[in-house]
Coordinates of C-alpha atoms and ligand atoms in Angstrom, one line a residue:
M1 CA 23.2 -0.1 19.3
I2 CA 20.5 1.9 17.5
V3 CA 19.7 0.7 14.0
T4 CA 18.0 3.1 11.6
D5 CA 15.8 0.8 9.5
L6 CA 14.5 2.5 6.3
R7 CA 13.9 -0.7 4.4
S8 CA 10.1 -0.4 4.8
D9 CA 7.3 1.2 6.8
T10 CA 6.5 -2.4 7.9
V11 CA 9.4 -2.5 10.4
T12 CA 7.7 -0.5 13.2
R13 CA 7.0 -1.9 16.6
P14 CA 3.7 -1.2 18.4
T15 CA 4.0 1.9 20.7
P16 CA 3.4 1.4 24.5
K17 CA 0.0 3.0 24.2
M18 CA -0.9 0.8 21.2
L19 CA 0.1 -2.3 23.3
Q20 CA -2.0 -1.1 26.2
A21 CA -5.0 -0.8 23.8
M22 CA -4.3 -4.4 22.6
F23 CA -4.0 -5.9 26.1
A24 CA -7.3 -4.2 27.1
A25 CA -9.3 -5.4 24.1
P26 CA -12.5 -7.5 24.7
V27 CA -12.3 -10.5 22.4
G28 CA -14.3 -13.5 21.1
D29 CA -14.2 -16.0 18.3
D30 CA -14.2 -14.0 15.1
V31 CA -15.0 -17.0 12.9
F32 CA -18.3 -17.0 14.7
G33 CA -18.5 -13.2 14.2
E34 CA -18.2 -12.8 18.0
D35 CA -15.1 -10.7 18.5
P36 CA -16.4 -7.3 19.5
T37 CA -13.1 -5.5 18.8
V38 CA -12.8 -7.0 15.3
N39 CA -16.4 -6.0 14.6
A40 CA -15.7 -2.5 15.8
L41 CA -12.6 -2.2 13.6
E42 CA -14.5 -3.4 10.5
E43 CA -17.3 -1.0 11.2
K44 CA -15.0 1.9 11.9
A45 CA -12.9 1.5 8.8
A46 CA -15.9 1.0 6.6
A47 CA -17.6 4.2 7.9
L48 CA -14.4 6.2 7.4
F49 CA -14.5 5.3 3.7
G50 CA -18.2 5.6 3.2
L51 CA -18.6 1.9 2.6
E52 CA -21.1 -0.6 4.2
A53 CA -18.9 -3.3 5.7
G54 CA -15.3 -4.5 6.4
L55 CA -13.3 -7.7 6.8
F56 CA -10.2 -7.9 9.0
C57 CA -7.5 -10.1 7.4
P58 CA -3.9 -11.0 8.2
S59 CA -2.3 -9.2 5.3
G60 CA -2.7 -6.8 2.4
T61 CA -1.9 -9.6 0.0
M62 CA -4.9 -11.5 1.4
T63 CA -7.3 -8.5 1.2
N64 CA -6.2 -7.8 -2.4
Q65 CA -6.4 -11.4 -3.5
I66 CA -9.8 -11.9 -1.8
A67 CA -11.2 -8.8 -3.6
I68 CA -9.9 -10.0 -7.0
K69 CA -11.4 -13.4 -6.4
A70 CA -14.7 -12.0 -5.3
H71 CA -14.9 -9.6 -8.3
T72 CA -13.7 -11.9 -11.1
E73 CA -14.2 -15.4 -12.5
P74 CA -11.8 -17.5 -14.6
L75 CA -11.7 -16.2 -18.2
S76 CA -12.0 -12.6 -17.0
E77 CA -9.3 -10.0 -16.8
V78 CA -7.9 -7.5 -14.4
I79 CA -6.6 -4.2 -15.7
C80 CA -3.7 -2.6 -13.8
D81 CA -0.4 -0.8 -14.1
Y82 CA 2.6 -3.1 -14.7
T83 CA 4.2 -2.0 -11.4
S84 CA 1.2 -3.0 -9.3
H85 CA 1.8 -4.9 -6.1
I86 CA -1.1 -7.2 -7.0
Y87 CA 0.8 -8.2 -10.2
Q88 CA 4.5 -7.9 -9.1
Y89 CA 4.6 -8.9 -5.5
E90 CA 1.7 -11.3 -4.7
G91 CA 3.4 -14.3 -6.1
G92 CA 1.3 -14.7 -9.2
G93 CA -1.8 -15.0 -7.0
I94 CA -4.2 -13.5 -9.6
A95 CA -3.6 -16.6 -11.8
A96 CA -3.4 -19.1 -9.0
N97 CA -6.3 -17.9 -6.8
S98 CA -8.7 -16.5 -9.4
G99 CA -7.7 -18.0 -12.7
A100 CA -8.0 -14.5 -14.1
S101 CA -5.7 -12.9 -16.7
V102 CA -4.1 -9.5 -16.4
Y103 CA -3.9 -6.6 -18.8
L104 CA -0.9 -4.5 -17.9
L105 CA -0.8 -0.7 -18.6
H106 CA 2.3 1.4 -18.7
G107 CA 1.3 4.4 -16.5
E108 CA 3.4 7.2 -15.1
R109 CA 5.0 6.4 -11.8
G110 CA 2.5 3.6 -11.1
K111 CA -0.5 5.8 -11.9
I112 CA -2.9 5.1 -14.8
T113 CA -5.4 7.4 -16.5
P114 CA -8.9 7.1 -18.0
D115 CA -7.4 7.1 -21.5
L116 CA -4.9 4.3 -20.7
I117 CA -7.7 2.2 -19.1
R118 CA -9.7 2.6 -22.3
T119 CA -6.8 1.0 -24.2
G120 CA -7.0 -2.0 -21.9
I121 CA -10.7 -2.7 -22.3
R122 CA -11.3 -5.7 -24.6
P123 CA -13.8 -5.8 -27.4
N124 CA -16.8 -8.0 -26.9
N125 CA -15.5 -10.9 -28.9
I126 CA -15.0 -14.6 -27.8
H127 CA -11.3 -14.4 -28.6
Y128 CA -10.6 -12.1 -25.7
P129 CA -10.8 -12.4 -21.9
L130 CA -13.7 -10.6 -20.4
S131 CA -12.6 -7.2 -19.0
K132 CA -13.9 -7.2 -15.4
L133 CA -11.8 -5.3 -12.9
V134 CA -9.6 -2.2 -12.7
A135 CA -7.2 -2.0 -9.8
L136 CA -5.5 1.2 -8.7
E137 CA -2.7 1.4 -6.1
N138 CA -2.7 4.5 -3.8
T139 CA 0.0 5.4 -3.0
S140 CA 2.0 3.6 -5.6
N141 CA 4.9 1.7 -4.1
K142 CA 7.0 1.2 -7.2
G143 CA 6.0 4.7 -8.3
G144 CA 7.9 6.0 -5.3
G145 CA 4.9 7.0 -3.2
S146 CA 3.0 8.9 -6.0
Y147 CA -0.7 9.4 -5.3
Y148 CA -4.0 9.9 -7.0
T149 CA -6.2 12.9 -6.1
L150 CA -9.9 12.6 -5.7
P151 CA -10.7 14.2 -9.1
E152 CA -8.4 11.7 -10.8
I153 CA -10.2 8.9 -9.1
M154 CA -13.6 10.3 -10.0
A155 CA -12.6 10.3 -13.7
I156 CA -11.3 6.7 -13.6
S157 CA -14.5 5.6 -11.8
E158 CA -16.6 7.2 -14.5
V159 CA -14.7 5.2 -17.2
C160 CA -15.3 2.0 -15.2
R161 CA -19.0 2.7 -14.8
Q162 CA -19.4 3.4 -18.5
N163 CA -17.8 0.1 -19.3
H164 CA -19.3 -2.1 -16.6
L165 CA -16.0 -2.6 -14.9
V166 CA -15.5 -3.0 -11.1
L167 CA -13.0 -0.7 -9.4
H168 CA -10.7 -1.9 -6.6
L169 CA -8.2 0.1 -4.6
D170 CA -5.0 -1.4 -3.2
G171 CA -4.8 1.2 -0.4
A172 CA -1.9 -0.3 1.4
R173 CA -0.7 3.3 1.9
V174 CA -4.0 5.1 1.2
F175 CA -3.7 7.3 4.3
N176 CA -0.3 8.6 3.1
A177 CA -2.2 9.6 -0.1
L178 CA -5.0 11.3 1.8
V179 CA -2.8 13.1 4.1
A180 CA -0.5 14.4 1.3
A181 CA -3.6 15.4 -0.8
Q182 CA -5.3 16.8 2.3
E183 CA -8.4 14.9 1.4
S184 CA -11.0 13.0 3.4
P185 CA -11.5 9.2 3.0
L186 CA -15.3 9.5 3.0
P187 CA -15.9 10.2 -0.7
Y188 CA -13.9 7.1 -1.7
G189 CA -16.8 4.8 -1.0
E190 CA -18.7 6.4 -3.8
Y191 CA -16.1 5.6 -6.4
F192 CA -14.5 2.3 -5.4
D193 CA -16.3 -1.0 -5.2
S194 CA -13.7 -2.3 -2.8
I195 CA -10.7 -1.0 -0.9
S196 CA -7.9 -2.8 0.9
V197 CA -6.3 -0.7 3.7
C198 CA -3.1 -1.9 5.4
L199 CA -2.8 -1.2 9.1
S200 CA 0.8 -2.5 9.4
K201 CA 2.5 0.0 7.0
G202 CA 2.5 3.7 7.9
L203 CA -0.2 3.2 10.6
G204 CA 2.3 1.1 12.6
T205 CA 0.3 -1.9 13.8
P206 CA 2.0 -5.3 14.0
V207 CA -0.5 -7.2 11.8
G208 CA -3.5 -6.7 9.6
S209 CA -5.4 -5.2 6.7
V210 CA -9.0 -4.4 6.3
L211 CA -11.1 -5.1 3.1
L212 CA -14.0 -2.7 2.6
G213 CA -17.0 -2.9 0.3
S214 CA -20.8 -3.5 0.2
K215 CA -22.4 -5.9 2.6
S216 CA -22.9 -8.5 -0.2
F217 CA -19.3 -8.1 -1.3
I218 CA -18.0 -8.6 2.2
H219 CA -20.3 -11.6 2.8
K220 CA -18.7 -13.2 -0.3
S221 CA -15.2 -12.1 0.8
R222 CA -15.7 -13.7 4.3
R223 CA -16.2 -17.1 2.6
I224 CA -13.1 -16.6 0.5
R225 CA -11.1 -15.6 3.5
K226 CA -12.1 -18.9 5.2
V227 CA -10.9 -20.8 2.1
F228 CA -7.6 -18.9 2.1
G229 CA -7.1 -19.8 5.7
G230 CA -7.5 -16.3 7.0
G231 CA -10.3 -16.9 9.5
M232 CA -8.9 -15.9 12.9
R233 CA -10.2 -16.5 16.4
Q234 CA -9.5 -13.9 19.2
A235 CA -8.1 -11.5 16.6
G236 CA -9.5 -8.6 18.6
Y237 CA -6.0 -8.2 20.2
L238 CA -4.7 -7.3 16.8
A239 CA -7.8 -5.4 15.7
A240 CA -7.4 -3.2 18.8
A241 CA -4.1 -2.0 17.4
G242 CA -5.9 -1.1 14.2
I243 CA -8.5 1.0 16.0
Y244 CA -5.8 2.7 18.0
A245 CA -3.9 3.5 14.8
L246 CA -6.9 4.9 13.0
D247 CA -7.5 7.2 16.0
N248 CA -3.9 8.3 16.5
H249 CA -1.6 7.5 13.7
I250 CA -3.2 9.1 10.6
N251 CA -2.3 12.8 10.9
R252 CA 1.2 12.1 12.0
L253 CA 2.0 10.6 8.6
A254 CA 2.8 14.2 7.5
E255 CA 5.9 14.0 9.7
D256 CA 7.0 10.9 7.7
H257 CA 6.5 12.9 4.5
A258 CA 8.5 15.8 5.8
K259 CA 11.4 13.5 6.8
A260 CA 11.3 11.9 3.4
R261 CA 11.5 15.3 1.8
I262 CA 14.6 16.2 3.9
L263 CA 16.3 13.0 2.8
A264 CA 15.4 13.8 -0.8
D265 CA 16.9 17.3 -0.5
V266 CA 20.2 15.8 0.8
L267 CA 20.3 13.0 -1.8
Q268 CA 19.8 15.5 -4.6
E269 CA 23.2 17.0 -3.7
C270 CA 25.0 13.6 -3.3
S271 CA 27.6 12.7 -6.0
F272 CA 26.7 9.0 -5.8
V273 CA 23.1 9.7 -6.9
Q274 CA 22.4 9.7 -10.6
T275 CA 18.6 10.3 -10.5
L276 CA 16.1 10.8 -7.7
Q277 CA 12.4 10.1 -8.2
P278 CA 10.1 12.9 -7.1
V279 CA 9.2 12.4 -3.4
D280 CA 5.4 12.9 -2.7
T281 CA 4.9 10.9 0.5
N282 CA 7.1 8.6 2.6
I283 CA 9.0 6.7 -0.2
V284 CA 12.4 7.8 -1.6
I285 CA 13.7 6.0 -4.6
F286 CA 17.0 6.8 -6.3
R287 CA 19.4 5.5 -8.9
L288 CA 23.1 5.2 -8.1
V289 CA 25.7 6.5 -10.5
D290 CA 27.5 3.9 -12.7
G291 CA 30.4 2.3 -10.8
V292 CA 28.6 2.3 -7.4
S293 CA 26.6 -0.9 -7.1
E294 CA 23.6 -1.3 -4.8
E295 CA 25.4 -3.9 -2.8
Q296 CA 28.3 -1.6 -2.2
F297 CA 26.0 1.3 -1.2
L298 CA 24.0 -0.8 1.2
R299 CA 27.2 -2.2 2.8
E300 CA 28.5 1.4 3.4
L301 CA 25.2 2.4 4.9
A302 CA 25.0 -0.7 7.1
A303 CA 28.5 0.0 8.4
Q304 CA 26.9 3.2 9.9
H305 CA 23.9 1.2 11.2
I306 CA 21.4 2.3 8.5
L307 CA 19.4 -0.2 6.5
A308 CA 17.9 0.5 3.1
L309 CA 16.4 -1.7 0.4
D310 CA 17.8 -2.9 -2.9
F311 CA 15.0 -1.9 -5.3
G312 CA 16.4 -3.3 -8.6
P313 CA 19.6 -2.7 -10.6
Q314 CA 21.4 0.4 -9.3
T315 CA 18.3 1.4 -7.4
I316 CA 17.7 2.0 -3.7
R317 CA 14.5 2.6 -1.8
L318 CA 14.2 4.4 1.6
V319 CA 10.8 4.5 3.5
T320 CA 10.2 6.8 6.4
H321 CA 7.9 5.7 9.2
L322 CA 6.7 6.0 12.9
D323 CA 9.9 4.6 14.3
F324 CA 12.2 6.8 12.3
T325 CA 13.0 9.5 14.8
S326 CA 14.4 13.0 14.3
A327 CA 17.7 11.8 15.9
M328 CA 17.8 9.0 13.3
L329 CA 17.0 11.5 10.6
D330 CA 19.9 13.7 11.7
H331 CA 22.3 10.7 11.8
T332 CA 21.1 9.6 8.3
V333 CA 21.6 13.1 6.8
Q334 CA 25.2 13.2 8.3
V335 CA 26.0 9.8 6.9
L336 CA 24.7 10.5 3.4
K337 CA 26.5 13.8 3.3
N338 CA 29.8 12.1 4.2
L339 CA 29.5 9.0 2.0
K340 CA 32.3 8.8 -0.6
F341 CA 32.8 6.2 -3.3
Ligands
PLP401 C1 2.7 -4.0 1.5 C2 1.7 -3.8 0.4 C3 0.7 -4.7 0.2 C4 0.3 -5.8 1.2 O1 1.4 -6.5 1.5 P1 1.4 -7.5 2.7 O2 2.8 -7.7 3.0 O3 0.8 -8.8 2.3 O4 0.6 -6.9 3.9 C5 -0.2 -4.5 -0.9 N1 0.0 -3.5 -1.7 C6 1.0 -2.6 -1.6 C7 1.2 -1.5 -2.6 C8 1.9 -2.7 -0.6 O5 3.0 -1.9 -0.4

């Protein structure tokens, strides 16, 4: 039986060609820096974003947490939107791993602005934590896949520079943002001090994220990765999937966005939908009308072999991805149109 899994873009399986690339990878011991495929992935990703160096890690949580630890010290503070993955979904890691405090901003659909950031910068006074790092998320997960354009990023980077703040990007879905905005990754290196890029979301690899930054930042990050238990050995088999994805799975993200758009258009007309968030990339978030609970909705969908995610009270998230075929889209559209509560 075919299950249509729209819970996340992490559910994809490697394609046959990706698997071939993985099997064929030359490998070595990456803790000794001797895995040629890991080295090639790190160099390739860094060059794409105009940064000097990269570090392959098991997860996006690890790349974010390493970056925060490398950029901050205890008594300092991270400024980010309250919906941020680094704050909401990394288990309180900022406090546990870095001993840093967090200043939460209330942005618009996960996005913050130069003016908002200015409100979060502490005066130079011993009562306050030391403002150190600003973190953006592009695209924003809780913001329903909203994205920053390069001019917006440039303006934020300017505020950070003026105030001696470091700028990190949680780019778990940065390629969704770039494809939607029709922008190149290359200028990013000029504006961000570090970037975390997930390979296992829209890009469709089984494992891995890459942290990008200057040579000295990555050197420090490599130490922290070891302490976090993220030093891997013949990881080239996994890195090969990342190289394959960077070569083959970026432009096709536009298909995921188009499918999300079609789902949104259908949901807009459904009587069980109270409000639908704008759909900019591959994430669709909607609120159910009073009287239809998320459990009830998910049960009805599951009965038709479609899986979605409970995203808070009365709220559902759907994410389109590489393994969400056109036939699955047609099936999902039919099911949504016929659902009655
Ligand atoms: C998925 C995700 C991450 C990383 O999560 P892992 O599951 O640790 O790979 C980070 N930020 C955002 C916005 C994400 O969606």
